[in-house]
Amino acid sequence: MEHLHEMELASTSEGRKEPQKIFMSPESMPKIAKIQLVSSHPEVYEPCDDSFLLVDALLADRSNLINQNPKFCLEIGCGSGYVITSLALILSQYCPGTQFYATDINLHATHTTLQTSANHGVHVEVVATDIALSLQKRLQKSIDVLVINPPYVPTPEDEVGADGIVASWAGGFQGRIVIDRILNVVDELLSVNGLIYMVALSENDPYDICQVMREKGFGSRIALQRSTEEERLCVIKFWRERETSEDGERADNVSSLNGWLGKVPFINSLRKKGNENNNS
Amino acid sequence: MRLLTHNMLSCNIKGVTNGFPLKLEADKWVTKEVDLNADFLRGVFPKIEWSALVAAARVLGFAELPEQADASMLSSNDFLRRFHHALLELHVEEGALVCPETGRKFPINKGIPNMLLHEDEV
């Protein structure tokens, strides 16, 4: 499979199936949600470093997403709607039939997301539901692109799923409680060629997350990583592993994951800490 | 909420085995035109529970869908137009979705179905 460099993809209306080599002018740069058009509410998480990282990962993988020509895209835990609106803006020009879905456990967030998408002239179908509970039976194996910025902050267990904005960050032990619940349903949701992009924090043990997903038959790689003063974040990309894959991505992905992890000693030290905690 | 979404939602109260299709009650709905995409319609057709779509469209006053449909109809532009309109252009703004087994009502407010369960339902 030929891997196209991001800048080789023409940002023209006829460019979807036959990417052309052109230089991108500022006008043809892909559109994402504008902060000033993102709706807000005191009980809804505002776009922050993690949201920007996830959108940057989607932008960087734009040609793969477009070539996928997705039918259904879903964001679990949509908050302000910044990410799903950006995804809709990235794809809508090339994939006019794509349907965008978003869920949140916080009712204020569902209304904020609907408003944010409307402010940008795109349509997102929003459902107030826990993870994807009310959709997962009927949308079984139908989601082509799944994006998740989960509540990943390590917190006391009783804050997980609490009312209002707390639910947007409270992740329980190692920040993994909601992440692990989400990972339990992605196999049911994802289509054969589906892709998942999920934000994780170093404290969540991304290496272990990838191992968990490998056991479920998913390949993974770190699509993007960034350190801020407060946290070390990454976006993990997952896809279904096939028995016989001729595409070189698999090998690349495994090596890039190992390479990244090898360069990041803090993960190993955290894992040791986690084990010590478990043993004590 | 589009009728496509109505077709994809089910009631997941613990113990419920027959949570689909949810009965649609609509107090307010609007029509928003959107470009017809035949590829999407043909691709999504096998996933649609046709009788549920027909019933929901009828609640919104749209009775132009055939009672039964099969994939051969997807070659007809007239059928695609009706299917498109029912699936993607009708939006329920206010109303409710009712579980066929328990009668539990899930409200739809400002276009968003609230499928959140109470503690004793999970």
JSON list of C-alpha atoms in Angstrom, two decimals, chain A residues 41-255:
[
{"chain": "A", "resi": 41, "resn": "HIS", "atom": "CA", "xyz": [-21.30, 25.74, 29.65]},
{"chain": "A", "resi": 42, "resn": "PRO", "atom": "CA", "xyz": [-19.92, 25.90, 33.22]},
{"chain": "A", "resi": 43, "resn": "GLU", "atom": "CA", "xyz": [-20.44, 22.14, 33.59]},
{"chain": "A", "resi": 44, "resn": "VAL", "atom": "CA", "xyz": [-18.80, 21.18, 30.28]},
{"chain": "A", "resi": 45, "resn": "TYR", "atom": "CA", "xyz": [-15.10, 20.53, 29.69]},
{"chain": "A", "resi": 46, "resn": "GLU", "atom": "CA", "xyz": [-13.61, 23.18, 27.41]},
{"chain": "A", "resi": 47, "resn": "PRO", "atom": "CA", "xyz": [-11.21, 22.30, 24.58]},
{"chain": "A", "resi": 48, "resn": "CYS", "atom": "CA", "xyz": [-7.78, 21.90, 26.12]},
{"chain": "A", "resi": 49, "resn": "ASP", "atom": "CA", "xyz": [-4.36, 20.39, 25.32]},
{"chain": "A", "resi": 50, "resn": "ASP", "atom": "CA", "xyz": [-5.81, 16.87, 25.12]},
{"chain": "A", "resi": 51, "resn": "SER", "atom": "CA", "xyz": [-8.55, 17.97, 22.71]},
{"chain": "A", "resi": 52, "resn": "PHE", "atom": "CA", "xyz": [-6.02, 19.79, 20.52]},
{"chain": "A", "resi": 53, "resn": "LEU", "atom": "CA", "xyz": [-3.71, 16.76, 20.51]},
{"chain": "A", "resi": 54, "resn": "LEU", "atom": "CA", "xyz": [-6.53, 14.47, 19.39]},
{"chain": "A", "resi": 55, "resn": "VAL", "atom": "CA", "xyz": [-7.54, 16.81, 16.56]},
{"chain": "A", "resi": 56, "resn": "ASP", "atom": "CA", "xyz": [-3.89, 17.14, 15.52]},
{"chain": "A", "resi": 57, "resn": "ALA", "atom": "CA", "xyz": [-3.67, 13.33, 15.36]},
{"chain": "A", "resi": 58, "resn": "LEU", "atom": "CA", "xyz": [-6.78, 13.22, 13.17]},
{"chain": "A", "resi": 59, "resn": "LEU", "atom": "CA", "xyz": [-5.34, 15.92, 10.91]},
{"chain": "A", "resi": 60, "resn": "ALA", "atom": "CA", "xyz": [-2.06, 14.07, 10.60]},
{"chain": "A", "resi": 61, "resn": "ASP", "atom": "CA", "xyz": [-3.94, 10.91, 9.58]},
{"chain": "A", "resi": 62, "resn": "ARG", "atom": "CA", "xyz": [-6.31, 12.79, 7.33]},
{"chain": "A", "resi": 63, "resn": "SER", "atom": "CA", "xyz": [-5.51, 10.93, 4.10]},
{"chain": "A", "resi": 64, "resn": "ASN", "atom": "CA", "xyz": [-6.13, 7.55, 5.78]},
{"chain": "A", "resi": 65, "resn": "LEU", "atom": "CA", "xyz": [-9.42, 8.80, 7.18]},
{"chain": "A", "resi": 66, "resn": "ILE", "atom": "CA", "xyz": [-10.56, 10.13, 3.82]},
{"chain": "A", "resi": 67, "resn": "ASN", "atom": "CA", "xyz": [-9.56, 6.99, 1.94]},
{"chain": "A", "resi": 68, "resn": "GLN", "atom": "CA", "xyz": [-11.61, 5.03, 4.45]},
{"chain": "A", "resi": 69, "resn": "ASN", "atom": "CA", "xyz": [-14.72, 6.89, 3.19]},
{"chain": "A", "resi": 70, "resn": "PRO", "atom": "CA", "xyz": [-16.42, 6.26, 6.54]},
{"chain": "A", "resi": 71, "resn": "LYS", "atom": "CA", "xyz": [-20.17, 5.78, 6.85]},
{"chain": "A", "resi": 72, "resn": "PHE", "atom": "CA", "xyz": [-20.33, 6.23, 10.62]},
{"chain": "A", "resi": 73, "resn": "CYS", "atom": "CA", "xyz": [-18.00, 8.21, 12.85]},
{"chain": "A", "resi": 74, "resn": "LEU", "atom": "CA", "xyz": [-18.56, 8.25, 16.61]},
{"chain": "A", "resi": 75, "resn": "GLU", "atom": "CA", "xyz": [-17.07, 10.24, 19.45]},
{"chain": "A", "resi": 76, "resn": "ILE", "atom": "CA", "xyz": [-17.59, 8.78, 22.91]},
{"chain": "A", "resi": 77, "resn": "GLY", "atom": "CA", "xyz": [-17.59, 11.54, 25.53]},
{"chain": "A", "resi": 78, "resn": "CYS", "atom": "CA", "xyz": [-17.95, 14.54, 23.23]},
{"chain": "A", "resi": 79, "resn": "GLY", "atom": "CA", "xyz": [-17.83, 17.33, 25.85]},
{"chain": "A", "resi": 80, "resn": "SER", "atom": "CA", "xyz": [-17.84, 20.71, 24.08]},
{"chain": "A", "resi": 81, "resn": "GLY", "atom": "CA", "xyz": [-18.06, 19.07, 20.65]},
{"chain": "A", "resi": 82, "resn": "TYR", "atom": "CA", "xyz": [-14.72, 20.49, 19.52]},
{"chain": "A", "resi": 83, "resn": "VAL", "atom": "CA", "xyz": [-13.31, 17.14, 18.40]},
{"chain": "A", "resi": 84, "resn": "ILE", "atom": "CA", "xyz": [-16.29, 15.63, 16.57]},
{"chain": "A", "resi": 85, "resn": "THR", "atom": "CA", "xyz": [-16.98, 18.98, 14.88]},
{"chain": "A", "resi": 86, "resn": "SER", "atom": "CA", "xyz": [-13.35, 19.12, 13.74]},
{"chain": "A", "resi": 87, "resn": "LEU", "atom": "CA", "xyz": [-13.60, 15.56, 12.42]},
{"chain": "A", "resi": 88, "resn": "ALA", "atom": "CA", "xyz": [-16.78, 16.49, 10.55]},
{"chain": "A", "resi": 89, "resn": "LEU", "atom": "CA", "xyz": [-15.05, 19.53, 9.04]},
{"chain": "A", "resi": 90, "resn": "ILE", "atom": "CA", "xyz": [-11.98, 17.47, 8.08]},
{"chain": "A", "resi": 91, "resn": "LEU", "atom": "CA", "xyz": [-14.08, 14.82, 6.32]},
{"chain": "A", "resi": 92, "resn": "SER", "atom": "CA", "xyz": [-17.22, 16.51, 5.05]},
{"chain": "A", "resi": 93, "resn": "GLN", "atom": "CA", "xyz": [-15.67, 17.95, 1.90]},
{"chain": "A", "resi": 94, "resn": "TYR", "atom": "CA", "xyz": [-14.39, 14.57, 0.77]},
{"chain": "A", "resi": 95, "resn": "CYS", "atom": "CA", "xyz": [-16.89, 12.14, 2.26]},
{"chain": "A", "resi": 96, "resn": "PRO", "atom": "CA", "xyz": [-20.27, 13.81, 1.82]},
{"chain": "A", "resi": 97, "resn": "GLY", "atom": "CA", "xyz": [-22.33, 10.85, 3.04]},
{"chain": "A", "resi": 98, "resn": "THR", "atom": "CA", "xyz": [-20.54, 10.35, 6.36]},
{"chain": "A", "resi": 99, "resn": "GLN", "atom": "CA", "xyz": [-22.72, 10.41, 9.49]},
{"chain": "A", "resi": 100, "resn": "PHE", "atom": "CA", "xyz": [-21.27, 11.84, 12.69]},
{"chain": "A", "resi": 101, "resn": "TYR", "atom": "CA", "xyz": [-22.45, 10.62, 16.07]},
{"chain": "A", "resi": 102, "resn": "ALA", "atom": "CA", "xyz": [-21.50, 11.80, 19.54]},
{"chain": "A", "resi": 103, "resn": "THR", "atom": "CA", "xyz": [-22.38, 10.60, 23.02]},
{"chain": "A", "resi": 104, "resn": "ASP", "atom": "CA", "xyz": [-21.89, 11.98, 26.49]},
{"chain": "A", "resi": 105, "resn": "ILE", "atom": "CA", "xyz": [-23.11, 11.07, 29.95]},
{"chain": "A", "resi": 106, "resn": "ASN", "atom": "CA", "xyz": [-23.44, 14.80, 30.75]},
{"chain": "A", "resi": 107, "resn": "LEU", "atom": "CA", "xyz": [-26.64, 16.32, 29.33]},
{"chain": "A", "resi": 108, "resn": "HIS", "atom": "CA", "xyz": [-25.10, 19.80, 29.25]},
{"chain": "A", "resi": 109, "resn": "ALA", "atom": "CA", "xyz": [-22.29, 18.41, 27.10]},
{"chain": "A", "resi": 110, "resn": "THR", "atom": "CA", "xyz": [-24.72, 16.88, 24.61]},
{"chain": "A", "resi": 111, "resn": "HIS", "atom": "CA", "xyz": [-26.45, 20.24, 24.11]},
{"chain": "A", "resi": 112, "resn": "THR", "atom": "CA", "xyz": [-23.13, 22.08, 23.92]},
{"chain": "A", "resi": 113, "resn": "THR", "atom": "CA", "xyz": [-21.89, 19.65, 21.25]},
{"chain": "A", "resi": 114, "resn": "LEU", "atom": "CA", "xyz": [-25.04, 20.08, 19.16]},
{"chain": "A", "resi": 115, "resn": "GLN", "atom": "CA", "xyz": [-24.63, 23.85, 19.36]},
{"chain": "A", "resi": 116, "resn": "THR", "atom": "CA", "xyz": [-20.92, 23.73, 18.50]},
{"chain": "A", "resi": 117, "resn": "SER", "atom": "CA", "xyz": [-21.55, 21.60, 15.42]},
{"chain": "A", "resi": 118, "resn": "ALA", "atom": "CA", "xyz": [-24.39, 23.87, 14.31]},
{"chain": "A", "resi": 119, "resn": "ASN", "atom": "CA", "xyz": [-22.15, 26.93, 14.78]},
{"chain": "A", "resi": 120, "resn": "HIS", "atom": "CA", "xyz": [-19.78, 25.37, 12.25]},
{"chain": "A", "resi": 121, "resn": "GLY", "atom": "CA", "xyz": [-22.47, 24.39, 9.76]},
{"chain": "A", "resi": 122, "resn": "VAL", "atom": "CA", "xyz": [-22.01, 20.64, 10.21]},
{"chain": "A", "resi": 123, "resn": "HIS", "atom": "CA", "xyz": [-24.47, 18.13, 11.60]},
{"chain": "A", "resi": 124, "resn": "VAL", "atom": "CA", "xyz": [-23.73, 15.76, 14.46]},
{"chain": "A", "resi": 125, "resn": "GLU", "atom": "CA", "xyz": [-26.34, 13.40, 15.87]},
{"chain": "A", "resi": 126, "resn": "VAL", "atom": "CA", "xyz": [-25.95, 13.57, 19.65]},
{"chain": "A", "resi": 127, "resn": "VAL", "atom": "CA", "xyz": [-27.25, 11.02, 22.14]},
{"chain": "A", "resi": 128, "resn": "ALA", "atom": "CA", "xyz": [-27.10, 11.23, 25.93]},
{"chain": "A", "resi": 129, "resn": "THR", "atom": "CA", "xyz": [-25.95, 7.75, 26.88]},
{"chain": "A", "resi": 130, "resn": "ASP", "atom": "CA", "xyz": [-23.28, 6.00, 28.94]},
{"chain": "A", "resi": 131, "resn": "ILE", "atom": "CA", "xyz": [-20.37, 5.26, 26.56]},
{"chain": "A", "resi": 132, "resn": "ALA", "atom": "CA", "xyz": [-22.40, 3.91, 23.59]},
{"chain": "A", "resi": 133, "resn": "LEU", "atom": "CA", "xyz": [-24.83, 1.72, 25.49]},
{"chain": "A", "resi": 134, "resn": "SER", "atom": "CA", "xyz": [-28.04, 2.63, 23.65]},
{"chain": "A", "resi": 135, "resn": "LEU", "atom": "CA", "xyz": [-26.34, 2.54, 20.21]},
{"chain": "A", "resi": 136, "resn": "GLN", "atom": "CA", "xyz": [-24.02, -0.42, 20.38]},
{"chain": "A", "resi": 137, "resn": "LYS", "atom": "CA", "xyz": [-26.54, -3.13, 19.63]},
{"chain": "A", "resi": 138, "resn": "ARG", "atom": "CA", "xyz": [-27.84, -1.59, 16.42]},
{"chain": "A", "resi": 139, "resn": "LEU", "atom": "CA", "xyz": [-24.55, 0.00, 15.33]},
{"chain": "A", "resi": 140, "resn": "GLN", "atom": "CA", "xyz": [-22.72, -3.27, 15.86]},
{"chain": "A", "resi": 141, "resn": "LYS", "atom": "CA", "xyz": [-19.55, -3.47, 13.71]},
{"chain": "A", "resi": 142, "resn": "SER", "atom": "CA", "xyz": [-20.59, -0.25, 11.98]},
{"chain": "A", "resi": 143, "resn": "ILE", "atom": "CA", "xyz": [-18.33, 2.45, 13.35]},
{"chain": "A", "resi": 144, "resn": "ASP", "atom": "CA", "xyz": [-15.58, 3.30, 10.88]},
{"chain": "A", "resi": 145, "resn": "VAL", "atom": "CA", "xyz": [-13.90, 6.01, 12.91]},
{"chain": "A", "resi": 146, "resn": "LEU", "atom": "CA", "xyz": [-14.10, 6.08, 16.70]},
{"chain": "A", "resi": 147, "resn": "VAL", "atom": "CA", "xyz": [-12.58, 8.99, 18.61]},
{"chain": "A", "resi": 148, "resn": "ILE", "atom": "CA", "xyz": [-12.24, 9.08, 22.36]},
{"chain": "A", "resi": 149, "resn": "ASN", "atom": "CA", "xyz": [-10.86, 11.65, 24.78]},
{"chain": "A", "resi": 150, "resn": "PRO", "atom": "CA", "xyz": [-11.76, 9.71, 27.91]},
{"chain": "A", "resi": 151, "resn": "PRO", "atom": "CA", "xyz": [-11.76, 10.80, 31.55]},
{"chain": "A", "resi": 152, "resn": "TYR", "atom": "CA", "xyz": [-8.16, 9.74, 32.16]},
{"chain": "A", "resi": 153, "resn": "VAL", "atom": "CA", "xyz": [-7.11, 11.54, 35.33]},
{"chain": "A", "resi": 154, "resn": "PRO", "atom": "CA", "xyz": [-6.32, 9.25, 38.27]},
{"chain": "A", "resi": 155, "resn": "THR", "atom": "CA", "xyz": [-8.90, 10.10, 40.95]},
{"chain": "A", "resi": 156, "resn": "PRO", "atom": "CA", "xyz": [-10.72, 8.48, 43.85]},
{"chain": "A", "resi": 157, "resn": "GLU", "atom": "CA", "xyz": [-13.17, 5.86, 42.57]},
{"chain": "A", "resi": 158, "resn": "ASP", "atom": "CA", "xyz": [-16.25, 7.69, 43.82]},
{"chain": "A", "resi": 159, "resn": "GLU", "atom": "CA", "xyz": [-15.63, 10.60, 41.44]},
{"chain": "A", "resi": 160, "resn": "VAL", "atom": "CA", "xyz": [-15.98, 8.37, 38.35]},
{"chain": "A", "resi": 161, "resn": "GLY", "atom": "CA", "xyz": [-19.19, 9.12, 36.46]},
{"chain": "A", "resi": 162, "resn": "ALA", "atom": "CA", "xyz": [-20.15, 11.86, 38.91]},
{"chain": "A", "resi": 163, "resn": "ASP", "atom": "CA", "xyz": [-22.54, 14.61, 37.90]},
{"chain": "A", "resi": 164, "resn": "GLY", "atom": "CA", "xyz": [-21.44, 17.47, 35.70]},
{"chain": "A", "resi": 165, "resn": "ILE", "atom": "CA", "xyz": [-17.92, 18.33, 34.66]},
{"chain": "A", "resi": 166, "resn": "VAL", "atom": "CA", "xyz": [-16.24, 15.91, 37.11]},
{"chain": "A", "resi": 167, "resn": "ALA", "atom": "CA", "xyz": [-17.24, 13.02, 34.82]},
{"chain": "A", "resi": 168, "resn": "SER", "atom": "CA", "xyz": [-15.14, 14.57, 32.06]},
{"chain": "A", "resi": 169, "resn": "TRP", "atom": "CA", "xyz": [-11.86, 13.90, 33.84]},
{"chain": "A", "resi": 170, "resn": "ALA", "atom": "CA", "xyz": [-12.37, 11.49, 36.74]},
{"chain": "A", "resi": 171, "resn": "GLY", "atom": "CA", "xyz": [-10.83, 8.19, 35.71]},
{"chain": "A", "resi": 172, "resn": "GLY", "atom": "CA", "xyz": [-10.45, 6.33, 39.02]},
{"chain": "A", "resi": 173, "resn": "PHE", "atom": "CA", "xyz": [-7.46, 4.08, 39.74]},
{"chain": "A", "resi": 174, "resn": "GLN", "atom": "CA", "xyz": [-4.62, 4.91, 37.29]},
{"chain": "A", "resi": 175, "resn": "GLY", "atom": "CA", "xyz": [-7.27, 6.86, 35.37]},
{"chain": "A", "resi": 176, "resn": "ARG", "atom": "CA", "xyz": [-8.24, 3.56, 33.76]},
{"chain": "A", "resi": 177, "resn": "ILE", "atom": "CA", "xyz": [-11.76, 2.84, 35.02]},
{"chain": "A", "resi": 178, "resn": "VAL", "atom": "CA", "xyz": [-13.68, 4.45, 32.16]},
{"chain": "A", "resi": 179, "resn": "ILE", "atom": "CA", "xyz": [-10.95, 3.73, 29.59]},
{"chain": "A", "resi": 180, "resn": "ASP", "atom": "CA", "xyz": [-11.19, 0.01, 30.36]},
{"chain": "A", "resi": 181, "resn": "ARG", "atom": "CA", "xyz": [-14.99, 0.09, 30.15]},
{"chain": "A", "resi": 182, "resn": "ILE", "atom": "CA", "xyz": [-14.74, 1.75, 26.74]},
{"chain": "A", "resi": 183, "resn": "LEU", "atom": "CA", "xyz": [-12.13, -0.74, 25.52]},
{"chain": "A", "resi": 184, "resn": "ASN", "atom": "CA", "xyz": [-14.56, -3.51, 26.43]},
{"chain": "A", "resi": 185, "resn": "VAL", "atom": "CA", "xyz": [-17.11, -2.38, 23.85]},
{"chain": "A", "resi": 186, "resn": "VAL", "atom": "CA", "xyz": [-14.94, -1.22, 20.93]},
{"chain": "A", "resi": 187, "resn": "ASP", "atom": "CA", "xyz": [-14.81, -4.71, 19.42]},
{"chain": "A", "resi": 188, "resn": "GLU", "atom": "CA", "xyz": [-18.60, -4.68, 19.23]},
{"chain": "A", "resi": 189, "resn": "LEU", "atom": "CA", "xyz": [-18.74, -1.19, 17.71]},
{"chain": "A", "resi": 190, "resn": "LEU", "atom": "CA", "xyz": [-15.88, -1.09, 15.23]},
{"chain": "A", "resi": 191, "resn": "SER", "atom": "CA", "xyz": [-16.29, -2.05, 11.56]},
{"chain": "A", "resi": 192, "resn": "VAL", "atom": "CA", "xyz": [-13.84, -4.40, 9.86]},
{"chain": "A", "resi": 193, "resn": "ASN", "atom": "CA", "xyz": [-11.60, -1.58, 8.64]},
{"chain": "A", "resi": 194, "resn": "GLY", "atom": "CA", "xyz": [-12.47, 0.75, 11.49]},
{"chain": "A", "resi": 195, "resn": "LEU", "atom": "CA", "xyz": [-9.94, 3.01, 13.20]},
{"chain": "A", "resi": 196, "resn": "ILE", "atom": "CA", "xyz": [-9.82, 4.21, 16.80]},
{"chain": "A", "resi": 197, "resn": "TYR", "atom": "CA", "xyz": [-8.04, 7.30, 18.08]},
{"chain": "A", "resi": 198, "resn": "MET", "atom": "CA", "xyz": [-7.86, 7.59, 21.84]},
{"chain": "A", "resi": 199, "resn": "VAL", "atom": "CA", "xyz": [-6.13, 10.06, 24.15]},
{"chain": "A", "resi": 200, "resn": "ALA", "atom": "CA", "xyz": [-4.21, 8.58, 27.06]},
{"chain": "A", "resi": 201, "resn": "LEU", "atom": "CA", "xyz": [-2.02, 9.91, 29.81]},
{"chain": "A", "resi": 202, "resn": "SER", "atom": "CA", "xyz": [1.34, 8.38, 30.79]},
{"chain": "A", "resi": 203, "resn": "GLU", "atom": "CA", "xyz": [-0.20, 7.40, 34.15]},
{"chain": "A", "resi": 204, "resn": "ASN", "atom": "CA", "xyz": [-2.80, 5.29, 32.28]},
{"chain": "A", "resi": 205, "resn": "ASP", "atom": "CA", "xyz": [0.04, 3.00, 31.14]},
{"chain": "A", "resi": 206, "resn": "PRO", "atom": "CA", "xyz": [-0.36, 3.24, 27.33]},
{"chain": "A", "resi": 207, "resn": "TYR", "atom": "CA", "xyz": [1.82, 0.15, 26.92]},
{"chain": "A", "resi": 208, "resn": "ASP", "atom": "CA", "xyz": [-0.60, -1.91, 28.98]},
{"chain": "A", "resi": 209, "resn": "ILE", "atom": "CA", "xyz": [-3.57, -0.44, 27.07]},
{"chain": "A", "resi": 210, "resn": "CYS", "atom": "CA", "xyz": [-1.95, -1.60, 23.82]},
{"chain": "A", "resi": 211, "resn": "GLN", "atom": "CA", "xyz": [-1.37, -5.08, 25.31]},
{"chain": "A", "resi": 212, "resn": "VAL", "atom": "CA", "xyz": [-5.01, -5.29, 26.40]},
{"chain": "A", "resi": 213, "resn": "MET", "atom": "CA", "xyz": [-6.10, -4.33, 22.90]},
{"chain": "A", "resi": 214, "resn": "ARG", "atom": "CA", "xyz": [-3.68, -6.78, 21.29]},
{"chain": "A", "resi": 215, "resn": "GLU", "atom": "CA", "xyz": [-5.41, -9.58, 23.20]},
{"chain": "A", "resi": 216, "resn": "LYS", "atom": "CA", "xyz": [-8.67, -8.39, 21.65]},
{"chain": "A", "resi": 217, "resn": "GLY", "atom": "CA", "xyz": [-7.10, -8.60, 18.18]},
{"chain": "A", "resi": 218, "resn": "PHE", "atom": "CA", "xyz": [-6.20, -4.95, 17.68]},
{"chain": "A", "resi": 219, "resn": "GLY", "atom": "CA", "xyz": [-2.96, -3.48, 16.45]},
{"chain": "A", "resi": 220, "resn": "SER", "atom": "CA", "xyz": [-1.87, -0.15, 17.83]},
{"chain": "A", "resi": 221, "resn": "ARG", "atom": "CA", "xyz": [0.64, 2.62, 17.60]},
{"chain": "A", "resi": 222, "resn": "ILE", "atom": "CA", "xyz": [1.26, 5.94, 19.26]},
{"chain": "A", "resi": 223, "resn": "ALA", "atom": "CA", "xyz": [-0.02, 8.37, 16.64]},
{"chain": "A", "resi": 224, "resn": "LEU", "atom": "CA", "xyz": [1.06, 11.49, 18.46]},
{"chain": "A", "resi": 225, "resn": "GLN", "atom": "CA", "xyz": [2.52, 12.48, 21.82]},
{"chain": "A", "resi": 226, "resn": "ARG", "atom": "CA", "xyz": [3.00, 15.73, 23.63]},
{"chain": "A", "resi": 227, "resn": "SER", "atom": "CA", "xyz": [4.20, 16.84, 27.02]},
{"chain": "A", "resi": 228, "resn": "THR", "atom": "CA", "xyz": [2.81, 19.86, 28.76]},
{"chain": "A", "resi": 229, "resn": "GLU", "atom": "CA", "xyz": [3.88, 21.28, 32.10]},
{"chain": "A", "resi": 230, "resn": "GLU", "atom": "CA", "xyz": [1.16, 19.25, 33.79]},
{"chain": "A", "resi": 231, "resn": "GLU", "atom": "CA", "xyz": [0.91, 16.01, 31.86]},
{"chain": "A", "resi": 232, "resn": "ARG", "atom": "CA", "xyz": [2.37, 13.70, 29.25]},
{"chain": "A", "resi": 233, "resn": "LEU", "atom": "CA", "xyz": [-0.29, 12.86, 26.72]},
{"chain": "A", "resi": 234, "resn": "CYS", "atom": "CA", "xyz": [-0.46, 10.63, 23.69]},
{"chain": "A", "resi": 235, "resn": "VAL", "atom": "CA", "xyz": [-3.01, 9.59, 21.10]},
{"chain": "A", "resi": 236, "resn": "ILE", "atom": "CA", "xyz": [-3.11, 5.85, 20.51]},
{"chain": "A", "resi": 237, "resn": "LYS", "atom": "CA", "xyz": [-4.41, 4.61, 17.18]},
{"chain": "A", "resi": 238, "resn": "PHE", "atom": "CA", "xyz": [-5.97, 1.13, 17.04]},
{"chain": "A", "resi": 239, "resn": "TRP", "atom": "CA", "xyz": [-7.10, -1.03, 14.14]},
{"chain": "A", "resi": 240, "resn": "ARG", "atom": "CA", "xyz": [-8.14, -4.64, 13.68]},
{"chain": "A", "resi": 241, "resn": "GLU", "atom": "CA", "xyz": [-5.21, -6.94, 13.00]},
{"chain": "A", "resi": 242, "resn": "ARG", "atom": "CA", "xyz": [-5.71, -9.30, 10.11]},
{"chain": "A", "resi": 243, "resn": "GLU", "atom": "CA", "xyz": [-4.23, -12.77, 9.87]},
{"chain": "A", "resi": 244, "resn": "THR", "atom": "CA", "xyz": [-2.45, -12.00, 6.63]},
{"chain": "A", "resi": 245, "resn": "SER", "atom": "CA", "xyz": [-1.62, -8.39, 6.21]},
{"chain": "A", "resi": 246, "resn": "GLU", "atom": "CA", "xyz": [0.28, -7.34, 3.13]},
{"chain": "A", "resi": 247, "resn": "ASP", "atom": "CA", "xyz": [0.28, -3.78, 4.19]},
{"chain": "A", "resi": 248, "resn": "GLY", "atom": "CA", "xyz": [3.48, -2.64, 5.72]},
{"chain": "A", "resi": 249, "resn": "GLU", "atom": "CA", "xyz": [1.74, -0.63, 8.38]},
{"chain": "A", "resi": 250, "resn": "ARG", "atom": "CA", "xyz": [1.68, -3.43, 10.88]},
{"chain": "A", "resi": 251, "resn": "ALA", "atom": "CA", "xyz": [5.44, -3.78, 11.16]},
{"chain": "A", "resi": 252, "resn": "ASP", "atom": "CA", "xyz": [5.86, -0.02, 11.13]},
{"chain": "A", "resi": 253, "resn": "ASN", "atom": "CA", "xyz": [3.33, 0.39, 13.83]},
{"chain": "A", "resi": 254, "resn": "VAL", "atom": "CA", "xyz": [4.77, -2.19, 16.15]},
{"chain": "A", "resi": 255, "resn": "SER", "atom": "CA", "xyz": [8.25, -0.80, 15.81]}
]
